[in-house]
Every structure is written in structure tokens, then in C-alpha cells.
Amino acid sequence: DVKVTQSSRYLVKRTGEKVFLECVQDMDHENMFWYRQDPGLGLRLIYFSYDVKMKEKGDIPEGYSVSREKKERFSLILESASTNQTSMYLCASSWTGISYEQYFGPGTRLTVT
Amino acid sequence: GENVEQHPSTLSVQEGDSAVIKCTYSDSASNYFPWYKQELGKRPQLIIDIRSNVGEKKDQRIAVTLNKTAKHFSLHITETQPEDSAVYFCAARNTGANSKLTFGKGITLSVRP
């Protein structure tokens, strides 16, 4: 059974703080993704990675960076959190070429005050 | 890049009736079209998908149809039940996208008992 976990379910941070969100998958997936989910806007891709140390910008990368030092772990970094980054953040992972199904983590509800 | 739109944004049906959710996509190179279901407070999960070389796929009460000429695909749910109430996301992937999916904004389906 595929398992994708995220470091926190709920997080409250102050404006200007550096925030780390971590995602771990246990299925040896090549691809990992970070999305943010806002009401009425669906799932918007922030960054994704198709291999260790590789990353590509998604649709809304501004204000975010990522790190993938190990295959199973993909981190999302908010260098200086702002109130407009208050959102639900979802991590996902998938294989390459075998199946395109993305397996999602439970999400992190981030509030920036 | 790819643009995926869903219509309508909300849908309410009586239990036992059928529901149809439609999506359009913009990139004719897209070749894989999944549907994800997200129940309240839970993570999105794949429920059915279709590849561009197939026109229709069924799995029990759900089916997906694809019209490549018109660039749209639809999710059909028959004999709806209260547990079908959820947000449904369609998505599209094209061959040059490194397994990246572009999601629609989601539709909230409510099944009235």
C-alpha cells in the first residue's frame, strides 16, 4: 500500500518566518509534486521533481523553493512566509512510465498570521 | 501550456439519479486523462482514468468518455449514492510533461438522500 506522509497536518507561522514542509513517500517513486489547494482554484502545481536533485517550476512557483536530496523526501520551503501563502498544501508522488497515478499525502493546513 | 476547465462548478442530484461532469482541455498532445475524488477532509484519490487511444472506460457505476476531436472528456456516475458526494477533479497530461498533470478547478457533487 502506497504511503505518502507530510510532516504536519496543521501549522501556524508568522509573516516573515522561514517555513519547511516535508513530504516522504515509501514506494520508490521517481516523481514528487507540491500543490496548493484553495477554494474555487483547484489544485495548482508549485514545483515538481522527477529525480533526486532535479526540480522544475510548476504554475505558481513564486515565493517558494524546493529541495530533493533523497529519492523518498521532497521539501517545500517558504523563504519568507506571507499571509497570501495561507493555504492547504498537498504533496504527491508517482512512478514514471508505469502508471501516471499520483498518490497524495494528507495535506498540511498552513496559516500565516 | 495545458488548460483544463470543468463544467459546472457545482452539481446537485437526487440519490439514484445519474451525474455527468464535463471537462475540456486545450492541448491536443495530451494523452492521459484521470479523474480524482476528494471527500471532505481527505486526500484526492484516483477513481478512473483513460488514455487517448480509448474512447470509453467503465468501472462499476462510473465511466469516462473521451472525445479527442472536441477535446473534452466526461465522468458519468450512475445510481448515485450519498457517499458519492465529494469534489471531483479532472486532469490532463501530455507526453512532453515529465508526468506532470494539469488539474481542473474541481466540481462539488452533492447527492441528496
mmCIF file with all atom_site columns, C-alpha atoms in Angstrom:
data_model
loop_
_atom_site.group_PDB
_atom_site.id
_atom_site.type_symbol
_atom_site.label_atom_id
_atom_site.label_alt_id
_atom_site.label_comp_id
_atom_site.label_asym_id
_atom_site.label_entity_id
_atom_site.label_seq_id
_atom_site.pdbx_PDB_ins_code
_atom_site.Cartn_x
_atom_site.Cartn_y
_atom_site.Cartn_z
_atom_site.occupancy
_atom_site.B_iso_or_equiv
_atom_site.pdbx_formal_charge
_atom_site.auth_seq_id
_atom_site.auth_comp_id
_atom_site.auth_asym_id
_atom_site.auth_atom_id
_atom_site.pdbx_PDB_model_num
ATOM 1   C CA . ASP A 1 1   ? 0.000   0.000  0.000   1.00 0.00 ? 1   ASP A CA 1
ATOM 2   C CA . VAL A 1 2   ? 1.441   3.352  -1.080  1.00 0.00 ? 2   VAL A CA 1
ATOM 3   C CA . LYS A 1 3   ? 2.103   5.709  1.758   1.00 0.00 ? 3   LYS A CA 1
ATOM 4   C CA . VAL A 1 4   ? 2.746   9.441  1.363   1.00 0.00 ? 4   VAL A CA 1
ATOM 5   C CA . THR A 1 5   ? 3.167   11.339 4.608   1.00 0.00 ? 5   THR A CA 1
ATOM 6   C CA . GLN A 1 6   ? 3.562   15.013 5.380   1.00 0.00 ? 6   GLN A CA 1
ATOM 7   C CA . SER A 1 7   ? 5.356   16.405 8.396   1.00 0.00 ? 7   SER A CA 1
ATOM 8   C CA . SER A 1 8   ? 2.428   18.378 9.848   1.00 0.00 ? 8   SER A CA 1
ATOM 9   C CA . ARG A 1 9   ? -1.359  18.437 9.453   1.00 0.00 ? 9   ARG A CA 1
ATOM 10  C CA . TYR A 1 10  ? -1.673  21.962 10.819  1.00 0.00 ? 10  TYR A CA 1
ATOM 11  C CA . LEU A 1 11  ? 0.919   24.715 11.021  1.00 0.00 ? 11  LEU A CA 1
ATOM 12  C CA . VAL A 1 12  ? 0.710   28.323 12.167  1.00 0.00 ? 12  VAL A CA 1
ATOM 13  C CA . LYS A 1 13  ? 3.548   30.679 11.313  1.00 0.00 ? 13  LYS A CA 1
ATOM 14  C CA . ARG A 1 14  ? 4.175   34.394 11.464  1.00 0.00 ? 14  ARG A CA 1
ATOM 15  C CA . THR A 1 15  ? 4.766   36.673 8.493   1.00 0.00 ? 15  THR A CA 1
ATOM 16  C CA . GLY A 1 16  ? 8.419   36.676 7.500   1.00 0.00 ? 16  GLY A CA 1
ATOM 17  C CA . GLU A 1 17  ? 9.255   33.297 9.037   1.00 0.00 ? 17  GLU A CA 1
ATOM 18  C CA . LYS A 1 18  ? 11.004  30.588 7.044   1.00 0.00 ? 18  LYS A CA 1
ATOM 19  C CA . VAL A 1 19  ? 8.750   27.565 6.736   1.00 0.00 ? 19  VAL A CA 1
ATOM 20  C CA . PHE A 1 20  ? 9.650   23.984 5.849   1.00 0.00 ? 20  PHE A CA 1
ATOM 21  C CA . LEU A 1 21  ? 7.045   21.456 4.722   1.00 0.00 ? 21  LEU A CA 1
ATOM 22  C CA . GLU A 1 22  ? 8.267   17.914 4.312   1.00 0.00 ? 22  GLU A CA 1
ATOM 23  C CA . CYS A 1 23  ? 6.895   15.019 2.328   1.00 0.00 ? 23  CYS A CA 1
ATOM 24  C CA . VAL A 1 24  ? 8.023   11.390 2.421   1.00 0.00 ? 24  VAL A CA 1
ATOM 25  C CA . GLN A 1 25  ? 6.918   8.512  0.180   1.00 0.00 ? 25  GLN A CA 1
ATOM 26  C CA . ASP A 1 26  ? 7.722   4.846  0.640   1.00 0.00 ? 26  ASP A CA 1
ATOM 27  C CA . MET A 1 27  ? 7.129   3.485  -2.884  1.00 0.00 ? 27  MET A CA 1
ATOM 28  C CA . ASP A 1 28  ? 10.407  4.424  -4.582  1.00 0.00 ? 28  ASP A CA 1
ATOM 29  C CA . HIS A 1 29  ? 8.545   6.842  -6.857  1.00 0.00 ? 29  HIS A CA 1
ATOM 30  C CA . GLU A 1 30  ? 10.671  8.909  -9.211  1.00 0.00 ? 30  GLU A CA 1
ATOM 31  C CA . ASN A 1 31  ? 8.304   11.874 -9.312  1.00 0.00 ? 31  ASN A CA 1
ATOM 32  C CA . MET A 1 32  ? 7.201   14.087 -6.457  1.00 0.00 ? 32  MET A CA 1
ATOM 33  C CA . PHE A 1 33  ? 4.947   17.147 -6.533  1.00 0.00 ? 33  PHE A CA 1
ATOM 34  C CA . TRP A 1 34  ? 3.845   20.033 -4.354  1.00 0.00 ? 34  TRP A CA 1
ATOM 35  C CA . TYR A 1 35  ? 0.408   21.575 -4.862  1.00 0.00 ? 35  TYR A CA 1
ATOM 36  C CA . ARG A 1 36  ? -1.570  24.197 -3.066  1.00 0.00 ? 36  ARG A CA 1
ATOM 37  C CA . GLN A 1 37  ? -5.335  23.895 -2.815  1.00 0.00 ? 37  GLN A CA 1
ATOM 38  C CA . ASP A 1 38  ? -7.543  26.946 -2.397  1.00 0.00 ? 38  ASP A CA 1
ATOM 39  C CA . PRO A 1 39  ? -11.353 27.069 -2.606  1.00 0.00 ? 39  PRO A CA 1
ATOM 40  C CA . GLY A 1 40  ? -12.507 27.596 -6.172  1.00 0.00 ? 40  GLY A CA 1
ATOM 41  C CA . LEU A 1 41  ? -8.969  27.374 -7.573  1.00 0.00 ? 41  LEU A CA 1
ATOM 42  C CA . GLY A 1 42  ? -8.470  23.624 -7.540  1.00 0.00 ? 42  GLY A CA 1
ATOM 43  C CA . LEU A 1 43  ? -5.033  22.029 -7.326  1.00 0.00 ? 43  LEU A CA 1
ATOM 44  C CA . ARG A 1 44  ? -2.261  24.301 -8.505  1.00 0.00 ? 44  ARG A CA 1
ATOM 45  C CA . LEU A 1 45  ? 1.220   22.917 -9.040  1.00 0.00 ? 45  LEU A CA 1
ATOM 46  C CA . ILE A 1 46  ? 4.007   24.773 -7.243  1.00 0.00 ? 46  ILE A CA 1
ATOM 47  C CA . TYR A 1 47  ? 7.057   22.612 -8.045  1.00 0.00 ? 47  TYR A CA 1
ATOM 48  C CA . PHE A 1 48  ? 7.798   19.072 -9.023  1.00 0.00 ? 48  PHE A CA 1
ATOM 49  C CA . SER A 1 49  ? 10.814  16.807 -9.138  1.00 0.00 ? 49  SER A CA 1
ATOM 50  C CA . TYR A 1 50  ? 11.411  13.848 -11.441 1.00 0.00 ? 50  TYR A CA 1
ATOM 51  C CA . ASP A 1 51  ? 14.683  12.713 -9.875  1.00 0.00 ? 51  ASP A CA 1
ATOM 52  C CA . VAL A 1 52  ? 16.936  13.378 -6.921  1.00 0.00 ? 52  VAL A CA 1
ATOM 53  C CA . LYS A 1 53  ? 18.316  16.923 -7.010  1.00 0.00 ? 53  LYS A CA 1
ATOM 54  C CA . MET A 1 54  ? 16.134  17.708 -10.063 1.00 0.00 ? 54  MET A CA 1
ATOM 55  C CA . LYS A 1 55  ? 13.309  20.210 -9.886  1.00 0.00 ? 55  LYS A CA 1
ATOM 56  C CA . GLU A 1 56  ? 11.021  22.059 -12.231 1.00 0.00 ? 56  GLU A CA 1
ATOM 57  C CA . LYS A 1 57  ? 8.765   25.022 -11.669 1.00 0.00 ? 57  LYS A CA 1
ATOM 58  C CA . GLY A 1 58  ? 5.067   24.465 -11.800 1.00 0.00 ? 58  GLY A CA 1
ATOM 59  C CA . ASP A 1 59  ? 2.380   27.046 -12.401 1.00 0.00 ? 59  ASP A CA 1
ATOM 60  C CA . ILE A 1 60  ? 2.840   29.139 -9.234  1.00 0.00 ? 60  ILE A CA 1
ATOM 61  C CA . PRO A 1 61  ? 6.472   28.877 -8.017  1.00 0.00 ? 61  PRO A CA 1
ATOM 62  C CA . GLU A 1 62  ? 6.861   32.475 -6.844  1.00 0.00 ? 62  GLU A CA 1
ATOM 63  C CA . GLY A 1 63  ? 7.696   32.705 -3.154  1.00 0.00 ? 63  GLY A CA 1
ATOM 64  C CA . TYR A 1 64  ? 8.584   29.008 -2.897  1.00 0.00 ? 64  TYR A CA 1
ATOM 65  C CA . SER A 1 65  ? 11.627  26.794 -3.312  1.00 0.00 ? 65  SER A CA 1
ATOM 66  C CA . VAL A 1 66  ? 12.114  23.034 -3.029  1.00 0.00 ? 66  VAL A CA 1
ATOM 67  C CA . SER A 1 67  ? 14.755  20.523 -2.107  1.00 0.00 ? 67  SER A CA 1
ATOM 68  C CA . ARG A 1 68  ? 15.122  16.853 -3.012  1.00 0.00 ? 68  ARG A CA 1
ATOM 69  C CA . GLU A 1 69  ? 18.290  15.372 -1.577  1.00 0.00 ? 69  GLU A CA 1
ATOM 70  C CA . LYS A 1 70  ? 16.929  11.831 -1.241  1.00 0.00 ? 70  LYS A CA 1
ATOM 71  C CA . LYS A 1 71  ? 14.537  9.990  -3.522  1.00 0.00 ? 71  LYS A CA 1
ATOM 72  C CA . GLU A 1 72  ? 11.883  9.479  -0.849  1.00 0.00 ? 72  GLU A CA 1
ATOM 73  C CA . ARG A 1 73  ? 11.827  13.034 0.513   1.00 0.00 ? 73  ARG A CA 1
ATOM 74  C CA . PHE A 1 74  ? 10.683  16.296 -1.089  1.00 0.00 ? 74  PHE A CA 1
ATOM 75  C CA . SER A 1 75  ? 10.674  19.535 0.885   1.00 0.00 ? 75  SER A CA 1
ATOM 76  C CA . LEU A 1 76  ? 8.798   22.761 0.170   1.00 0.00 ? 76  LEU A CA 1
ATOM 77  C CA . ILE A 1 77  ? 10.353  25.929 1.550   1.00 0.00 ? 77  ILE A CA 1
ATOM 78  C CA . LEU A 1 78  ? 8.708   29.280 2.068   1.00 0.00 ? 78  LEU A CA 1
ATOM 79  C CA . GLU A 1 79  ? 11.697  31.598 2.424   1.00 0.00 ? 79  GLU A CA 1
ATOM 80  C CA . SER A 1 80  ? 9.678   34.433 3.986   1.00 0.00 ? 80  SER A CA 1
ATOM 81  C CA . ALA A 1 81  ? 6.097   33.466 4.665   1.00 0.00 ? 81  ALA A CA 1
ATOM 82  C CA . SER A 1 82  ? 3.357   35.905 3.726   1.00 0.00 ? 82  SER A CA 1
ATOM 83  C CA . THR A 1 83  ? -0.359  35.937 4.553   1.00 0.00 ? 83  THR A CA 1
ATOM 84  C CA . ASN A 1 84  ? -1.267  35.115 0.935   1.00 0.00 ? 84  ASN A CA 1
ATOM 85  C CA . GLN A 1 85  ? 0.506   31.783 1.370   1.00 0.00 ? 85  GLN A CA 1
ATOM 86  C CA . THR A 1 86  ? -2.119  30.680 3.861   1.00 0.00 ? 86  THR A CA 1
ATOM 87  C CA . SER A 1 87  ? -3.465  27.553 2.192   1.00 0.00 ? 87  SER A CA 1
ATOM 88  C CA . MET A 1 88  ? -3.717  23.766 2.130   1.00 0.00 ? 88  MET A CA 1
ATOM 89  C CA . TYR A 1 89  ? -0.512  22.223 0.790   1.00 0.00 ? 89  TYR A CA 1
ATOM 90  C CA . LEU A 1 90  ? -0.643  18.764 -0.756  1.00 0.00 ? 90  LEU A CA 1
ATOM 91  C CA . CYS A 1 91  ? 2.293   16.585 -1.671  1.00 0.00 ? 91  CYS A CA 1
ATOM 92  C CA . ALA A 1 92  ? 2.012   13.777 -4.228  1.00 0.00 ? 92  ALA A CA 1
ATOM 93  C CA . SER A 1 93  ? 4.238   11.159 -5.822  1.00 0.00 ? 93  SER A CA 1
ATOM 94  C CA . SER A 1 94  ? 4.124   8.883  -8.858  1.00 0.00 ? 94  SER A CA 1
ATOM 95  C CA . TRP A 1 95  ? 6.136   6.486  -10.975 1.00 0.00 ? 95  TRP A CA 1
ATOM 96  C CA . THR A 1 96  ? 7.428   7.358  -14.420 1.00 0.00 ? 96  THR A CA 1
ATOM 97  C CA . GLY A 1 97  ? 6.103   5.386  -17.358 1.00 0.00 ? 97  GLY A CA 1
ATOM 98  C CA . ILE A 1 98  ? 4.420   2.545  -15.471 1.00 0.00 ? 98  ILE A CA 1
ATOM 99  C CA . SER A 1 99  ? 1.392   4.460  -14.274 1.00 0.00 ? 99  SER A CA 1
ATOM 100 C CA . TYR A 1 100 ? 0.710   8.147  -14.096 1.00 0.00 ? 100 TYR A CA 1
ATOM 101 C CA . GLU A 1 101 ? -1.404  7.869  -10.947 1.00 0.00 ? 101 GLU A CA 1
ATOM 102 C CA . GLN A 1 102 ? -0.421  10.414 -8.350  1.00 0.00 ? 102 GLN A CA 1
ATOM 103 C CA . TYR A 1 103 ? -0.678  9.391  -4.710  1.00 0.00 ? 103 TYR A CA 1
ATOM 104 C CA . PHE A 1 104 ? -1.414  12.278 -2.393  1.00 0.00 ? 104 PHE A CA 1
ATOM 105 C CA . GLY A 1 105 ? -0.405  12.948 1.166   1.00 0.00 ? 105 GLY A CA 1
ATOM 106 C CA . PRO A 1 106 ? -2.952  14.056 3.788   1.00 0.00 ? 106 PRO A CA 1
ATOM 107 C CA . GLY A 1 107 ? -2.140  17.743 3.370   1.00 0.00 ? 107 GLY A CA 1
ATOM 108 C CA . THR A 1 108 ? -0.766  20.497 5.602   1.00 0.00 ? 108 THR A CA 1
ATOM 109 C CA . ARG A 1 109 ? -3.074  23.360 6.515   1.00 0.00 ? 109 ARG A CA 1
ATOM 110 C CA . LEU A 1 110 ? -0.721  26.353 6.815   1.00 0.00 ? 110 LEU A CA 1
ATOM 111 C CA . THR A 1 111 ? -1.891  29.594 8.374   1.00 0.00 ? 111 THR A CA 1
ATOM 112 C CA . VAL A 1 112 ? 0.376   32.646 8.170   1.00 0.00 ? 112 VAL A CA 1
ATOM 113 C CA . THR A 1 113 ? -0.560  35.431 10.580  1.00 0.00 ? 113 THR A CA 1
ATOM 114 C CA . GLY B 2 1   ? 0.699   25.101 -21.589 1.00 0.00 ? 1   GLY B CA 1
ATOM 115 C CA . GLU B 2 2   ? -2.291  22.895 -20.970 1.00 0.00 ? 2   GLU B CA 1
ATOM 116 C CA . ASN B 2 3   ? -5.533  24.418 -19.689 1.00 0.00 ? 3   ASN B CA 1
ATOM 117 C CA . VAL B 2 4   ? -8.243  22.212 -18.202 1.00 0.00 ? 4   VAL B CA 1
ATOM 118 C CA . GLU B 2 5   ? -11.715 23.539 -17.465 1.00 0.00 ? 5   GLU B CA 1
ATOM 119 C CA . GLN B 2 6   ? -14.582 21.830 -15.639 1.00 0.00 ? 6   GLN B CA 1
ATOM 120 C CA . HIS B 2 7   ? -18.291 22.455 -16.020 1.00 0.00 ? 7   HIS B CA 1
ATOM 121 C CA . PRO B 2 8   ? -20.364 23.010 -13.989 1.00 0.00 ? 8   PRO B CA 1
ATOM 122 C CA . SER B 2 9   ? -18.634 24.050 -10.745 1.00 0.00 ? 9   SER B CA 1
ATOM 123 C CA . THR B 2 10  ? -21.339 22.534 -8.559  1.00 0.00 ? 10  THR B CA 1
ATOM 124 C CA . LEU B 2 11  ? -23.860 19.799 -9.200  1.00 0.00 ? 11  LEU B CA 1
ATOM 125 C CA . SER B 2 12  ? -26.689 18.510 -7.057  1.00 0.00 ? 12  SER B CA 1
ATOM 126 C CA . VAL B 2 13  ? -28.567 15.312 -7.884  1.00 0.00 ? 13  VAL B CA 1
ATOM 127 C CA . GLN B 2 14  ? -31.147 13.116 -6.203  1.00 0.00 ? 14  GLN B CA 1
ATOM 128 C CA . GLU B 2 15  ? -29.934 9.789  -4.872  1.00 0.00 ? 15  GLU B CA 1
ATOM 129 C CA . GLY B 2 16  ? -30.333 7.158  -7.564  1.00 0.00 ? 16  GLY B CA 1
ATOM 130 C CA . ASP B 2 17  ? -30.069 9.631  -10.447 1.00 0.00 ? 17  ASP B CA 1
ATOM 131 C CA . SER B 2 18  ? -27.099 9.863  -12.802 1.00 0.00 ? 18  SER B CA 1
ATOM 132 C CA . ALA B 2 19  ? -24.479 12.620 -12.716 1.00 0.00 ? 19  ALA B CA 1
ATOM 133 C CA . VAL B 2 20  ? -22.316 13.818 -15.582 1.00 0.00 ? 20  VAL B CA 1
ATOM 134 C CA . ILE B 2 21  ? -19.301 16.063 -15.112 1.00 0.00 ? 21  ILE B CA 1
ATOM 135 C CA . LYS B 2 22  ? -17.576 17.518 -18.157 1.00 0.00 ? 22  LYS B CA 1
ATOM 136 C CA . CYS B 2 23  ? -14.042 18.748 -18.741 1.00 0.00 ? 23  CYS B CA 1
ATOM 137 C CA . THR B 2 24  ? -12.364 20.403 -21.694 1.00 0.00 ? 24  THR B CA 1
ATOM 138 C CA . TYR B 2 25  ? -8.654  20.591 -22.402 1.00 0.00 ? 25  TYR B CA 1
ATOM 139 C CA . SER B 2 26  ? -6.620  22.771 -24.715 1.00 0.00 ? 26  SER B CA 1
ATOM 140 C CA . ASP B 2 27  ? -3.518  20.797 -25.712 1.00 0.00 ? 27  ASP B CA 1
ATOM 141 C CA . SER B 2 28  ? -4.180  18.263 -28.464 1.00 0.00 ? 28  SER B CA 1
ATOM 142 C CA . ALA B 2 29  ? -0.951  16.476 -27.450 1.00 0.00 ? 29  ALA B CA 1
ATOM 143 C CA . SER B 2 30  ? -2.471  15.426 -24.111 1.00 0.00 ? 30  SER B CA 1
ATOM 144 C CA . ASN B 2 31  ? -2.832  11.651 -23.944 1.00 0.00 ? 31  ASN B CA 1
ATOM 145 C CA . TYR B 2 32  ? -3.895  10.732 -20.416 1.00 0.00 ? 32  TYR B CA 1
ATOM 146 C CA . PHE B 2 33  ? -6.998  11.897 -18.544 1.00 0.00 ? 33  PHE B CA 1
ATOM 147 C CA . PRO B 2 34  ? -7.586  10.898 -14.911 1.00 0.00 ? 34  PRO B CA 1
ATOM 148 C CA . TRP B 2 35  ? -10.392 11.722 -12.503 1.00 0.00 ? 35  TRP B CA 1
ATOM 149 C CA . TYR B 2 36  ? -9.718  12.230 -8.804  1.00 0.00 ? 36  TYR B CA 1
ATOM 150 C CA . LYS B 2 37  ? -12.253 12.234 -5.990  1.00 0.00 ? 37  LYS B CA 1
ATOM 151 C CA . GLN B 2 38  ? -11.693 14.203 -2.803  1.00 0.00 ? 38  GLN B CA 1
ATOM 152 C CA . GLU B 2 39  ? -14.058 13.562 0.079   1.00 0.00 ? 39  GLU B CA 1
ATOM 153 C CA . LEU B 2 40  ? -14.393 16.225 2.730   1.00 0.00 ? 40  LEU B CA 1
ATOM 154 C CA . GLY B 2 41  ? -11.230 16.450 4.816   1.00 0.00 ? 41  GLY B CA 1
ATOM 155 C CA . LYS B 2 42  ? -9.465  13.711 2.870   1.00 0.00 ? 42  LYS B CA 1
ATOM 156 C CA . ARG B 2 43  ? -6.802  13.492 0.210   1.00 0.00 ? 43  ARG B CA 1
ATOM 157 C CA . PRO B 2 44  ? -7.619  13.267 -3.533  1.00 0.00 ? 44  PRO B CA 1
ATOM 158 C CA . GLN B 2 45  ? -7.674  9.715  -4.862  1.00 0.00 ? 45  GLN B CA 1
ATOM 159 C CA . LEU B 2 46  ? -7.737  8.398  -8.400  1.00 0.00 ? 46  LEU B CA 1
ATOM 160 C CA . ILE B 2 47  ? -11.079 6.808  -9.297  1.00 0.00 ? 47  ILE B CA 1
ATOM 161 C CA . ILE B 2 48  ? -10.762 6.223  -13.027 1.00 0.00 ? 48  ILE B CA 1
ATOM 162 C CA . ASP B 2 49  ? -8.549  7.233  -15.924 1.00 0.00 ? 49  ASP B CA 1
ATOM 163 C CA . ILE B 2 50  ? -8.493  6.964  -19.706 1.00 0.00 ? 50  ILE B CA 1
ATOM 164 C CA . ARG B 2 51  ? -5.780  7.114  -22.318 1.00 0.00 ? 51  ARG B CA 1
ATOM 165 C CA . SER B 2 52  ? -6.140  8.819  -25.665 1.00 0.00 ? 52  SER B CA 1
ATOM 166 C CA . ASN B 2 53  ? -6.313  5.582  -27.649 1.00 0.00 ? 53  ASN B CA 1
ATOM 167 C CA . VAL B 2 54  ? -9.563  4.603  -25.903 1.00 0.00 ? 54  VAL B CA 1
ATOM 168 C CA . GLY B 2 55  ? -12.980 6.238  -26.276 1.00 0.00 ? 55  GLY B CA 1
ATOM 169 C CA . GLU B 2 56  ? -14.698 4.922  -23.143 1.00 0.00 ? 56  GLU B CA 1
ATOM 170 C CA . LYS B 2 57  ? -13.840 3.087  -19.948 1.00 0.00 ? 57  LYS B CA 1
ATOM 171 C CA . LYS B 2 58  ? -16.153 1.703  -17.271 1.00 0.00 ? 58  LYS B CA 1
ATOM 172 C CA . ASP B 2 59  ? -15.684 0.579  -13.699 1.00 0.00 ? 59  ASP B CA 1
ATOM 173 C CA . GLN B 2 60  ? -18.896 -0.492 -11.980 1.00 0.00 ? 60  GLN B CA 1
ATOM 174 C CA . ARG B 2 61  ? -21.021 2.659  -11.543 1.00 0.00 ? 61  ARG B CA 1
ATOM 175 C CA . ILE B 2 62  ? -18.522 5.074  -13.030 1.00 0.00 ? 62  ILE B CA 1
ATOM 176 C CA . ALA B 2 63  ? -17.442 5.602  -16.618 1.00 0.00 ? 63  ALA B CA 1
ATOM 177 C CA . VAL B 2 64  ? -15.322 8.081  -18.501 1.00 0.00 ? 64  VAL B CA 1
ATOM 178 C CA . THR B 2 65  ? -15.740 9.056  -22.159 1.00 0.00 ? 65  THR B CA 1
ATOM 179 C CA . LEU B 2 66  ? -13.231 10.904 -24.304 1.00 0.00 ? 66  LEU B CA 1
ATOM 180 C CA . ASN B 2 67  ? -13.822 12.935 -27.447 1.00 0.00 ? 67  ASN B CA 1
ATOM 181 C CA . LYS B 2 68  ? -10.407 13.818 -28.857 1.00 0.00 ? 68  LYS B CA 1
ATOM 182 C CA . THR B 2 69  ? -11.786 15.805 -31.765 1.00 0.00 ? 69  THR B CA 1
ATOM 183 C CA . ALA B 2 70  ? -13.721 18.132 -29.484 1.00 0.00 ? 70  ALA B CA 1
ATOM 184 C CA . LYS B 2 71  ? -11.047 17.927 -26.754 1.00 0.00 ? 71  LYS B CA 1
ATOM 185 C CA . HIS B 2 72  ? -13.409 17.056 -23.966 1.00 0.00 ? 72  HIS B CA 1
ATOM 186 C CA . PHE B 2 73  ? -13.939 14.154 -21.594 1.00 0.00 ? 73  PHE B CA 1
ATOM 187 C CA . SER B 2 74  ? -16.699 13.378 -19.133 1.00 0.00 ? 74  SER B CA 1
ATOM 188 C CA . LEU B 2 75  ? -17.252 11.424 -15.932 1.00 0.00 ? 75  LEU B CA 1
ATOM 189 C CA . HIS B 2 76  ? -20.520 9.541  -15.666 1.00 0.00 ? 76  HIS B CA 1
ATOM 190 C CA . ILE B 2 77  ? -21.805 8.234  -12.334 1.00 0.00 ? 77  ILE B CA 1
ATOM 191 C CA . THR B 2 78  ? -24.922 6.083  -12.388 1.00 0.00 ? 78  THR B CA 1
ATOM 192 C CA . GLU B 2 79  ? -27.224 5.225  -9.473  1.00 0.00 ? 79  GLU B CA 1
ATOM 193 C CA . THR B 2 80  ? -25.658 7.921  -7.318  1.00 0.00 ? 80  THR B CA 1
ATOM 194 C CA . GLN B 2 81  ? -25.356 7.364  -3.567  1.00 0.00 ? 81  GLN B CA 1
ATOM 195 C CA . PRO B 2 82  ? -24.730 9.811  -0.704  1.00 0.00 ? 82  PRO B CA 1
ATOM 196 C CA . GLU B 2 83  ? -21.126 8.573  -0.475  1.00 0.00 ? 83  GLU B CA 1
ATOM 197 C CA . ASP B 2 84  ? -20.558 9.890  -3.999  1.00 0.00 ? 84  ASP B CA 1
ATOM 198 C CA . SER B 2 85  ? -20.801 13.411 -2.539  1.00 0.00 ? 85  SER B CA 1
ATOM 199 C CA . ALA B 2 86  ? -17.305 14.888 -2.943  1.00 0.00 ? 86  ALA B CA 1
ATOM 200 C CA . VAL B 2 87  ? -15.170 17.217 -5.022  1.00 0.00 ? 87  VAL B CA 1
ATOM 201 C CA . TYR B 2 88  ? -14.176 15.705 -8.353  1.00 0.00 ? 88  TYR B CA 1
ATOM 202 C CA . PHE B 2 89  ? -11.098 16.876 -10.245 1.00 0.00 ? 89  PHE B CA 1
ATOM 203 C CA . CYS B 2 90  ? -10.332 16.101 -13.848 1.00 0.00 ? 90  CYS B CA 1
ATOM 204 C CA . ALA B 2 91  ? -6.792  16.372 -15.178 1.00 0.00 ? 91  ALA B CA 1
ATOM 205 C CA . ALA B 2 92  ? -4.768  16.012 -18.359 1.00 0.00 ? 92  ALA B CA 1
ATOM 206 C CA . ARG B 2 93  ? -1.214  15.042 -19.152 1.00 0.00 ? 93  ARG B CA 1
ATOM 207 C CA . ASN B 2 94  ? 0.742   15.357 -22.359 1.00 0.00 ? 94  ASN B CA 1
ATOM 208 C CA . THR B 2 95  ? 3.704   13.331 -23.487 1.00 0.00 ? 95  THR B CA 1
ATOM 209 C CA . GLY B 2 96  ? 6.248   16.097 -23.023 1.00 0.00 ? 96  GLY B CA 1
ATOM 210 C CA . ALA B 2 97  ? 5.248   16.951 -19.471 1.00 0.00 ? 97  ALA B CA 1
ATOM 211 C CA . ASN B 2 98  ? 7.508   14.748 -17.302 1.00 0.00 ? 98  ASN B CA 1
ATOM 212 C CA . SER B 2 99  ? 4.449   13.088 -15.743 1.00 0.00 ? 99  SER B CA 1
ATOM 213 C CA . LYS B 2 100 ? 3.039   16.451 -14.705 1.00 0.00 ? 100 LYS B CA 1
ATOM 214 C CA . LEU B 2 101 ? -0.765  16.659 -14.525 1.00 0.00 ? 101 LEU B CA 1
ATOM 215 C CA . THR B 2 102 ? -2.784  19.819 -15.121 1.00 0.00 ? 102 THR B CA 1
ATOM 216 C CA . PHE B 2 103 ? -5.913  19.783 -12.952 1.00 0.00 ? 103 PHE B CA 1
ATOM 217 C CA . GLY B 2 104 ? -9.251  21.462 -13.424 1.00 0.00 ? 104 GLY B CA 1
ATOM 218 C CA . LYS B 2 105 ? -10.672 23.581 -10.610 1.00 0.00 ? 105 LYS B CA 1
ATOM 219 C CA . GLY B 2 106 ? -12.920 20.849 -9.325  1.00 0.00 ? 106 GLY B CA 1
ATOM 220 C CA . ILE B 2 107 ? -16.648 20.317 -9.110  1.00 0.00 ? 107 ILE B CA 1
ATOM 221 C CA . THR B 2 108 ? -18.588 19.751 -5.918  1.00 0.00 ? 108 THR B CA 1
ATOM 222 C CA . LEU B 2 109 ? -21.127 16.973 -6.328  1.00 0.00 ? 109 LEU B CA 1
ATOM 223 C CA . SER B 2 110 ? -23.906 16.757 -3.763  1.00 0.00 ? 110 SER B CA 1
ATOM 224 C CA . VAL B 2 111 ? -26.170 13.710 -3.706  1.00 0.00 ? 111 VAL B CA 1
ATOM 225 C CA . ARG B 2 112 ? -29.454 14.409 -1.909  1.00 0.00 ? 112 ARG B CA 1
ATOM 226 C CA . PRO B 2 113 ? -30.850 11.425 0.043   1.00 0.00 ? 113 PRO B CA 1
#
